[in-house]
Amino acid sequence: MSKSYYEILGINKDASAEAIKKAYRKQAMKYHPDRNQGDNTAEAKFKEAAEAYEVLSDLQKRQIYDAYGKEGLKNSGYSGPGNSEDIFSHINDMFGDIFGFGGGGRGRRRDPNAPVPGEDLRYDIRVSFMEAVHGVNKEVSITKKETCWTCEGTGARPGNKPQVCPSCQGRGQVIRSQGFFQVSTTCSRCNGAGQIITDPCADCHGAGLINRSKKVSVRIPAGVDTGSRMRLSGEGEGGRRGGPSGDLYVVIHVDEHEYFQRDGQTIFLQLPVTMVRAALGCEADVPTIHGTTKLKIPAGTQSGERFSLRNEGVPSLRGGGKGDMVVEVKVQTPVKLNKEQKELLRQFDELSKQHEEEGFFSRLFHGHLGKQKKQAEDQEKVANG
Ligand SMILES: [Zn+2]
Ligand SMILES: [Zn+2]
């Protein structure tokens, strides 16, 4: 049989709300994942304690649990405990309760033992065009402040509690009179912390935090673009006095590609095609971000004409399909022709003249005159008819 929630927290069935909080705080500190990295047993215990606390700290849930056990909770519509994402949030709630966080007005007396959440961190990372398109795993090295576990982030030598600052009575601010005004300034004795540490922790010298270098692996999903942000929960700076860690935000910057361009999920490519092949039509090999594909270029294709290739674009970040690829044909005028090639082109030119006279230039130069002539003929017809 699995342990009861009371056994998990090591308390009696008639434990007071205060005793439950205290017992949970102890367990949470002991098995905190930051403190026990890679230790699955500790992680399981941490979650177990959170689950127990979630139920026992809620009077209604506790009553149901006492009477009918875990099954009873399920049957009464409680979605079931153990939602690990909530763990940190209710650590906050709990410490908030205990230490009078939340709802406190300005100038409220700050408890020197109150937890302080860790700062969020930002890390900018460069990835290649192809890495952004296909996704990549990166390991980043960050230096950050982590909770000092020697003093559990209090800054005080173990067994020694920080003292409420006597100058500001823990407010962190002192009020001075200047003429008619009262001005509130940061307490110089505690630098606004509201507490003073008389016997600092030897490891962190009273800061409660220690600088550490840490390698964090970041899974960058396929489809990210410059400006994409990823949040790594709990990888920011450590909290003090039991406060949760901040988050790490990884901000993506994508390098340009020599040939491909990108707009969201659409890939653009300029494809050079010889004059002759554009005229005669061909099947071209087109490099794509996924490999190569064939593209049928119809006879008579002009420079600048665009062709769409479905699903040859960038995968969607939110799942679902890939974008398209747009291939723009760039017809290449031949250079460095040899004698024979020149001769053939001259012959081609001779043969083309006939067409051209009925073509663009003839329309341009003679079209206006021709139109006048036709109008004159039509008028003559009307006159005669
Ligand atoms: Zn310390
Ligand atoms: Zn002070």
Short mmCIF file of C-alpha atoms and ligand atoms in Angstrom, two decimals:
data_model
loop_
_atom_site.label_atom_id
_atom_site.label_comp_id
_atom_site.label_asym_id
_atom_site.label_seq_id
_atom_site.Cartn_x
_atom_site.Cartn_y
_atom_site.Cartn_z
CA MET A 1 0.00 0.00 0.00
CA SER A 2 1.25 3.46 -0.80
CA LYS A 3 2.01 5.92 1.96
CA SER A 4 -0.71 8.21 3.19
CA TYR A 5 -0.34 11.93 2.68
CA TYR A 6 0.26 12.27 6.39
CA GLU A 7 3.05 9.72 6.28
CA ILE A 8 4.62 11.47 3.31
CA LEU A 9 4.83 14.73 5.23
CA GLY A 10 5.70 12.92 8.46
CA ILE A 11 2.83 14.36 10.48
CA ASN A 12 -0.07 13.11 12.55
CA LYS A 13 -3.61 12.90 11.25
CA ASP A 14 -4.66 15.73 13.53
CA ALA A 15 -1.84 18.04 12.44
CA SER A 16 -2.74 21.73 12.35
CA ALA A 17 -2.64 23.76 9.15
CA GLU A 18 0.49 25.42 10.48
CA ALA A 19 2.17 22.06 11.12
CA ILE A 20 1.29 20.90 7.59
CA LYS A 21 2.89 23.97 6.08
CA LYS A 22 5.96 23.59 8.18
CA ALA A 23 6.34 19.91 7.34
CA TYR A 24 5.89 20.60 3.65
CA ARG A 25 8.39 23.42 3.62
CA LYS A 26 10.95 21.10 5.16
CA GLN A 27 10.38 18.44 2.52
CA ALA A 28 10.31 20.94 -0.32
CA MET A 29 13.64 22.36 0.73
CA LYS A 30 15.19 18.94 1.15
CA TYR A 31 14.05 17.49 -2.16
CA HIS A 32 14.07 20.66 -4.25
CA PRO A 33 15.14 19.69 -7.82
CA ASP A 34 17.76 22.46 -7.95
CA ARG A 35 19.41 20.90 -5.02
CA ASN A 36 19.20 17.32 -6.20
CA GLN A 37 19.94 17.57 -9.88
CA GLY A 38 19.50 14.33 -11.79
CA ASP A 39 18.23 12.56 -8.67
CA ASN A 40 14.98 10.89 -9.69
CA THR A 41 14.18 9.67 -6.20
CA ALA A 42 14.41 13.18 -4.84
CA GLU A 43 12.26 14.48 -7.67
CA ALA A 44 9.62 11.84 -6.95
CA LYS A 45 9.66 12.76 -3.27
CA PHE A 46 9.39 16.44 -4.11
CA LYS A 47 6.31 15.78 -6.22
CA GLU A 48 4.86 13.43 -3.65
CA ALA A 49 5.19 16.08 -0.95
CA ALA A 50 3.62 18.70 -3.21
CA GLU A 51 0.69 16.40 -3.90
CA ALA A 52 0.22 15.70 -0.20
CA TYR A 53 0.38 19.39 0.60
CA GLU A 54 -2.07 20.29 -2.13
CA VAL A 55 -4.69 18.05 -0.56
CA LEU A 56 -4.00 18.53 3.12
CA SER A 57 -3.76 22.31 2.91
CA ASP A 58 -7.28 22.52 1.49
CA LEU A 59 -9.80 21.92 4.24
CA GLN A 60 -12.46 20.51 1.93
CA LYS A 61 -10.07 18.19 0.14
CA ARG A 62 -8.61 17.10 3.42
CA GLN A 63 -12.03 16.14 4.78
CA ILE A 64 -12.84 14.10 1.71
CA TYR A 65 -9.42 12.49 1.84
CA ASP A 66 -9.77 11.64 5.53
CA ALA A 67 -13.13 10.00 4.94
CA TYR A 68 -12.70 8.31 1.58
CA GLY A 69 -9.01 8.42 0.63
CA LYS A 70 -7.58 9.26 -2.81
CA GLU A 71 -10.45 7.50 -4.57
CA GLY A 72 -12.87 9.77 -2.79
CA LEU A 73 -11.05 12.83 -4.13
CA LYS A 74 -11.25 11.52 -7.66
CA ASN A 75 -14.93 10.70 -7.35
CA SER A 76 -15.75 14.11 -5.98
CA GLY A 77 -14.45 15.79 -9.08
CA TYR A 78 -11.04 16.92 -7.94
CA SER A 79 -9.01 16.47 -11.04
CA GLY A 80 -6.52 14.41 -9.10
CA PRO A 81 -3.43 15.68 -7.44
CA GLY A 82 0.10 15.51 -8.68
CA ASN A 83 0.07 18.15 -11.36
CA SER A 84 3.77 18.81 -11.24
CA GLU A 85 3.55 22.13 -13.06
CA ASP A 86 1.63 23.51 -10.14
CA ILE A 87 4.26 22.60 -7.63
CA PHE A 88 6.21 25.80 -7.83
CA SER A 89 3.14 27.94 -7.95
CA HIS A 90 1.89 26.57 -4.71
CA ILE A 91 5.28 26.74 -3.12
CA ASN A 92 4.84 30.43 -3.78
CA ASP A 93 1.32 30.40 -2.43
CA MET A 94 2.42 28.63 0.65
CA PHE A 95 5.39 30.81 1.41
CA GLY A 96 3.15 33.73 0.64
CA ASP A 97 0.76 32.52 3.32
CA ILE A 98 3.40 31.85 5.87
CA PHE A 99 5.33 35.00 5.41
CA GLY A 100 2.56 37.37 4.64
CA PHE A 101 3.34 37.84 0.97
CA GLY A 102 0.70 39.13 -1.33
CA GLY A 103 -1.89 41.71 -0.48
CA GLY A 104 0.72 43.63 1.44
CA GLY A 105 0.55 47.35 0.99
CA ARG A 106 3.44 49.73 0.66
CA GLY A 107 5.54 50.16 3.68
CA ARG A 108 4.32 46.89 5.06
CA ARG A 109 6.80 45.33 7.34
CA ARG A 110 8.86 42.85 5.37
CA ASP A 111 9.70 39.58 6.94
CA PRO A 112 13.44 38.99 6.82
CA ASN A 113 12.77 35.33 6.15
CA ALA A 114 10.49 35.95 3.19
CA PRO A 115 11.45 34.03 0.06
CA VAL A 116 12.74 35.95 -2.92
CA PRO A 117 12.12 34.46 -6.36
CA GLY A 118 15.08 34.21 -8.75
CA GLU A 119 15.55 36.62 -11.64
CA ASP A 120 14.71 35.59 -15.19
CA LEU A 121 17.70 35.36 -17.51
CA ARG A 122 18.04 36.03 -21.21
CA TYR A 123 20.44 34.20 -23.49
CA ASP A 124 20.86 35.18 -27.14
CA ILE A 125 21.86 32.38 -29.44
CA ARG A 126 22.89 32.34 -33.12
CA VAL A 127 21.83 29.44 -35.26
CA SER A 128 22.44 28.75 -38.94
CA PHE A 129 19.67 29.05 -41.48
CA MET A 130 19.41 25.27 -41.82
CA GLU A 131 19.46 24.71 -38.05
CA ALA A 132 16.51 27.05 -37.70
CA VAL A 133 14.63 25.28 -40.45
CA HIS A 134 15.28 21.75 -39.23
CA GLY A 135 15.68 22.28 -35.49
CA VAL A 136 18.82 21.54 -33.51
CA ASN A 137 20.00 20.68 -30.03
CA LYS A 138 22.42 23.20 -28.58
CA GLU A 139 24.30 23.22 -25.37
CA VAL A 140 24.72 26.66 -23.90
CA SER A 141 26.99 27.61 -21.08
CA ILE A 142 25.53 30.15 -18.73
CA THR A 143 26.90 31.67 -15.61
CA LYS A 144 24.16 32.37 -13.16
CA LYS A 145 23.47 32.87 -9.54
CA GLU A 146 22.15 29.73 -7.95
CA THR A 147 20.72 29.21 -4.52
CA CYS A 148 23.43 28.52 -1.95
CA TRP A 149 22.31 25.27 -0.40
CA THR A 150 24.64 25.57 2.55
CA CYS A 151 22.44 28.31 3.97
CA GLU A 152 19.34 27.47 1.89
CA GLY A 153 19.61 30.90 0.38
CA THR A 154 19.26 32.79 3.63
CA GLY A 155 22.82 34.11 3.57
CA ALA A 156 23.20 33.34 7.24
CA ARG A 157 25.50 30.68 8.63
CA PRO A 158 23.41 27.54 9.23
CA GLY A 159 21.77 27.72 12.62
CA ASN A 160 21.89 31.50 12.51
CA LYS A 161 18.89 33.47 11.41
CA PRO A 162 19.13 36.87 9.76
CA GLN A 163 17.98 39.61 12.11
CA VAL A 164 15.36 42.20 11.39
CA CYS A 165 17.21 45.43 10.63
CA PRO A 166 16.89 47.61 13.75
CA SER A 167 17.17 50.86 11.78
CA CYS A 168 14.13 50.29 9.58
CA GLN A 169 12.37 47.53 11.52
CA GLY A 170 12.51 45.37 8.39
CA ARG A 171 10.82 47.86 6.09
CA GLY A 172 13.94 48.46 4.03
CA GLN A 173 12.92 52.12 3.94
CA VAL A 174 13.37 54.87 6.43
CA ILE A 175 11.30 58.03 6.60
CA ARG A 176 13.03 61.37 7.06
CA SER A 177 11.45 64.75 7.52
CA GLN A 178 12.55 67.48 5.15
CA GLY A 179 10.78 70.65 6.09
CA PHE A 180 7.09 69.94 5.60
CA PHE A 181 7.70 66.78 3.67
CA GLN A 182 8.35 63.28 4.71
CA VAL A 183 10.71 61.50 2.39
CA SER A 184 11.13 57.78 2.27
CA THR A 185 14.63 56.54 1.44
CA THR A 186 16.37 53.20 1.28
CA CYS A 187 17.68 52.13 4.63
CA SER A 188 21.45 52.51 4.56
CA ARG A 189 22.08 49.96 7.25
CA CYS A 190 20.53 46.98 5.40
CA ASN A 191 20.60 48.47 1.88
CA GLY A 192 16.87 48.01 1.65
CA ALA A 193 16.92 44.30 2.45
CA GLY A 194 15.11 44.81 5.74
CA GLN A 195 17.43 42.39 7.47
CA ILE A 196 21.01 42.14 8.53
CA ILE A 197 23.09 39.04 8.69
CA THR A 198 25.23 39.02 11.76
CA ASP A 199 26.97 35.74 10.99
CA PRO A 200 27.18 35.25 7.22
CA CYS A 201 27.30 31.88 5.47
CA ALA A 202 30.90 31.01 4.62
CA ASP A 203 30.05 29.70 1.16
CA CYS A 204 28.10 32.62 -0.26
CA HIS A 205 29.38 35.37 2.09
CA GLY A 206 25.86 36.29 3.03
CA ALA A 207 24.46 36.69 -0.47
CA GLY A 208 22.36 33.54 -0.37
CA LEU A 209 23.39 32.92 -3.96
CA ILE A 210 26.50 31.48 -5.55
CA ASN A 211 27.81 32.11 -9.07
CA ARG A 212 27.93 28.92 -11.03
CA SER A 213 28.60 28.00 -14.62
CA LYS A 214 26.10 25.59 -15.95
CA LYS A 215 25.63 23.83 -19.25
CA VAL A 216 22.02 23.83 -20.32
CA SER A 217 20.85 21.83 -23.30
CA VAL A 218 18.35 23.65 -25.41
CA ARG A 219 16.17 21.84 -27.91
CA ILE A 220 15.50 24.33 -30.67
CA PRO A 221 12.43 23.20 -32.61
CA ALA A 222 12.20 23.20 -36.41
CA GLY A 223 10.72 26.40 -37.76
CA VAL A 224 12.15 28.98 -35.36
CA ASP A 225 12.99 32.39 -36.77
CA THR A 226 14.88 35.44 -35.62
CA GLY A 227 13.13 36.73 -32.54
CA SER A 228 11.66 33.37 -31.50
CA ARG A 229 11.85 33.00 -27.74
CA MET A 230 11.99 29.82 -25.76
CA ARG A 231 11.30 29.66 -22.07
CA LEU A 232 13.24 27.16 -20.00
CA SER A 233 11.31 27.01 -16.81
CA GLY A 234 13.39 27.15 -13.65
CA GLU A 235 16.71 27.65 -15.48
CA GLY A 236 17.04 31.28 -14.47
CA GLU A 237 18.72 32.56 -11.34
CA GLY A 238 18.13 30.76 -8.12
CA GLY A 239 15.72 32.06 -5.55
CA ARG A 240 16.72 33.02 -2.04
CA ARG A 241 15.28 31.68 1.17
CA GLY A 242 13.22 29.05 -0.62
CA GLY A 243 11.94 31.25 -3.43
CA PRO A 244 11.56 29.51 -6.80
CA SER A 245 14.15 29.88 -9.53
CA GLY A 246 13.53 32.30 -12.37
CA ASP A 247 13.20 31.21 -15.98
CA LEU A 248 15.76 31.27 -18.76
CA TYR A 249 14.64 32.87 -22.01
CA VAL A 250 16.61 31.79 -25.06
CA VAL A 251 16.25 34.28 -27.91
CA ILE A 252 17.00 33.02 -31.42
CA HIS A 253 18.95 34.86 -34.11
CA VAL A 254 19.07 33.14 -37.48
CA ASP A 255 21.99 33.61 -39.90
CA GLU A 256 21.31 34.30 -43.56
CA HIS A 257 21.75 31.65 -46.23
CA GLU A 258 23.80 32.10 -49.36
CA TYR A 259 20.97 31.07 -51.69
CA PHE A 260 17.76 30.60 -49.78
CA GLN A 261 15.67 33.39 -48.40
CA ARG A 262 12.81 33.04 -46.04
CA ASP A 263 9.62 34.81 -45.11
CA GLY A 264 7.89 32.93 -42.31
CA GLN A 265 7.29 29.46 -43.65
CA THR A 266 7.92 30.36 -47.30
CA ILE A 267 11.32 29.77 -48.89
CA PHE A 268 12.49 31.80 -51.89
CA LEU A 269 15.14 30.74 -54.38
CA GLN A 270 16.40 32.33 -57.58
CA LEU A 271 17.09 29.58 -60.08
CA PRO A 272 19.47 30.34 -62.95
CA VAL A 273 18.26 28.80 -66.22
CA THR A 274 20.09 29.14 -69.55
CA MET A 275 18.44 31.16 -72.26
CA VAL A 276 18.10 28.10 -74.46
CA ARG A 277 16.56 25.88 -71.79
CA ALA A 278 14.14 28.63 -70.80
CA ALA A 279 13.12 28.90 -74.44
CA LEU A 280 12.82 25.19 -75.07
CA GLY A 281 11.55 24.15 -71.66
CA CYS A 282 13.26 21.65 -69.41
CA GLU A 283 13.13 19.75 -66.19
CA ALA A 284 15.45 21.45 -63.71
CA ASP A 285 16.97 20.08 -60.53
CA VAL A 286 16.08 22.49 -57.76
CA PRO A 287 17.89 22.48 -54.42
CA THR A 288 15.42 22.75 -51.55
CA ILE A 289 15.92 23.06 -47.82
CA HIS A 290 15.02 19.38 -47.58
CA GLY A 291 17.20 18.08 -50.46
CA THR A 292 16.49 18.44 -54.17
CA THR A 293 13.41 18.22 -56.30
CA LYS A 294 12.50 18.42 -59.98
CA LEU A 295 10.75 21.44 -61.45
CA LYS A 296 9.22 21.48 -64.93
CA ILE A 297 10.11 24.72 -66.64
CA PRO A 298 7.71 25.21 -69.54
CA ALA A 299 8.95 26.33 -72.97
CA GLY A 300 9.06 30.09 -73.28
CA THR A 301 9.60 30.84 -69.61
CA GLN A 302 10.61 34.45 -69.01
CA SER A 303 13.10 35.76 -66.50
CA GLY A 304 11.31 36.62 -63.26
CA GLU A 305 8.56 34.03 -63.67
CA ARG A 306 7.76 32.27 -60.41
CA PHE A 307 6.83 28.70 -59.68
CA SER A 308 5.45 27.35 -56.44
CA LEU A 309 6.55 24.06 -54.93
CA ARG A 310 4.15 22.82 -52.29
CA ASN A 311 5.47 21.58 -48.93
CA GLU A 312 9.05 22.50 -49.75
CA GLY A 313 9.02 25.34 -47.22
CA VAL A 314 9.63 25.60 -43.49
CA PRO A 315 7.76 23.40 -41.00
CA SER A 316 5.28 25.19 -38.78
CA LEU A 317 6.44 25.81 -35.22
CA ARG A 318 2.99 24.97 -33.93
CA GLY A 319 2.90 21.62 -35.71
CA GLY A 320 1.00 21.03 -38.89
CA GLY A 321 2.31 21.24 -42.41
CA LYS A 322 5.21 22.84 -44.14
CA GLY A 323 5.11 26.06 -46.08
CA ASP A 324 5.75 26.38 -49.81
CA MET A 325 8.83 27.24 -51.78
CA VAL A 326 8.79 29.90 -54.47
CA VAL A 327 11.29 29.47 -57.29
CA GLU A 328 12.02 32.51 -59.40
CA VAL A 329 13.59 31.77 -62.76
CA LYS A 330 16.55 33.91 -63.74
CA VAL A 331 17.23 33.51 -67.41
CA GLN A 332 20.94 33.72 -68.07
CA THR A 333 22.25 35.50 -71.12
CA PRO A 334 25.23 33.47 -72.35
CA VAL A 335 28.67 35.00 -72.08
CA LYS A 336 32.04 33.92 -73.52
CA LEU A 337 30.58 32.35 -76.64
CA ASN A 338 32.89 30.47 -78.98
CA LYS A 339 32.91 30.95 -82.74
CA GLU A 340 30.57 28.11 -83.49
CA GLN A 341 28.03 29.21 -80.88
CA LYS A 342 28.12 32.74 -82.20
CA GLU A 343 27.51 31.48 -85.74
CA LEU A 344 24.53 29.43 -84.60
CA LEU A 345 23.05 32.38 -82.78
CA ARG A 346 23.45 34.55 -85.88
CA GLN A 347 21.62 31.96 -87.92
CA PHE A 348 18.97 31.86 -85.22
CA ASP A 349 18.72 35.62 -85.37
CA GLU A 350 18.20 35.56 -89.15
CA LEU A 351 15.42 33.03 -88.74
CA SER A 352 13.85 35.08 -85.99
CA LYS A 353 13.66 38.35 -87.94
CA GLN A 354 10.61 37.26 -89.84
CA HIS A 355 8.74 36.61 -86.58
CA GLU A 356 9.92 39.77 -85.02
CA GLU A 357 8.45 41.92 -87.76
CA GLU A 358 5.03 40.72 -86.74
CA GLY A 359 6.05 40.88 -83.14
CA PHE A 360 6.73 43.40 -80.48
CA PHE A 361 8.73 45.95 -82.45
CA SER A 362 6.49 45.95 -85.46
CA ARG A 363 3.48 46.52 -83.23
CA LEU A 364 5.30 49.29 -81.45
CA PHE A 365 6.44 51.11 -84.57
CA HIS A 366 3.68 50.35 -87.02
CA GLY A 367 0.71 49.63 -84.82
CA HIS A 368 -0.46 53.23 -84.70
CA LEU A 369 -0.23 53.67 -88.47
CA GLY A 370 -1.91 50.33 -89.11
CA LYS A 371 -4.80 51.30 -86.85
CA GLN A 372 -5.31 54.58 -88.76
CA LYS A 373 -5.26 52.73 -92.05
CA LYS A 374 -7.92 50.30 -90.83
CA GLN A 375 -10.12 53.15 -89.60
CA ALA A 376 -9.87 54.84 -92.99
CA GLU A 377 -10.86 51.59 -94.72
CA ASP A 378 -13.82 51.15 -92.37
CA GLN A 379 -15.04 54.69 -93.05
CA GLU A 380 -14.77 54.06 -96.78
CA LYS A 381 -16.89 50.93 -96.38
CA VAL A 382 -19.56 52.90 -94.51
CA ALA A 383 -19.56 55.63 -97.19
CA ASN A 384 -19.92 53.10 -99.96
CA GLY A 385 -22.44 50.97 -98.13
ZN ZN B 1 25.18 30.47 1.76
ZN ZN B 2 17.24 48.53 7.38
#
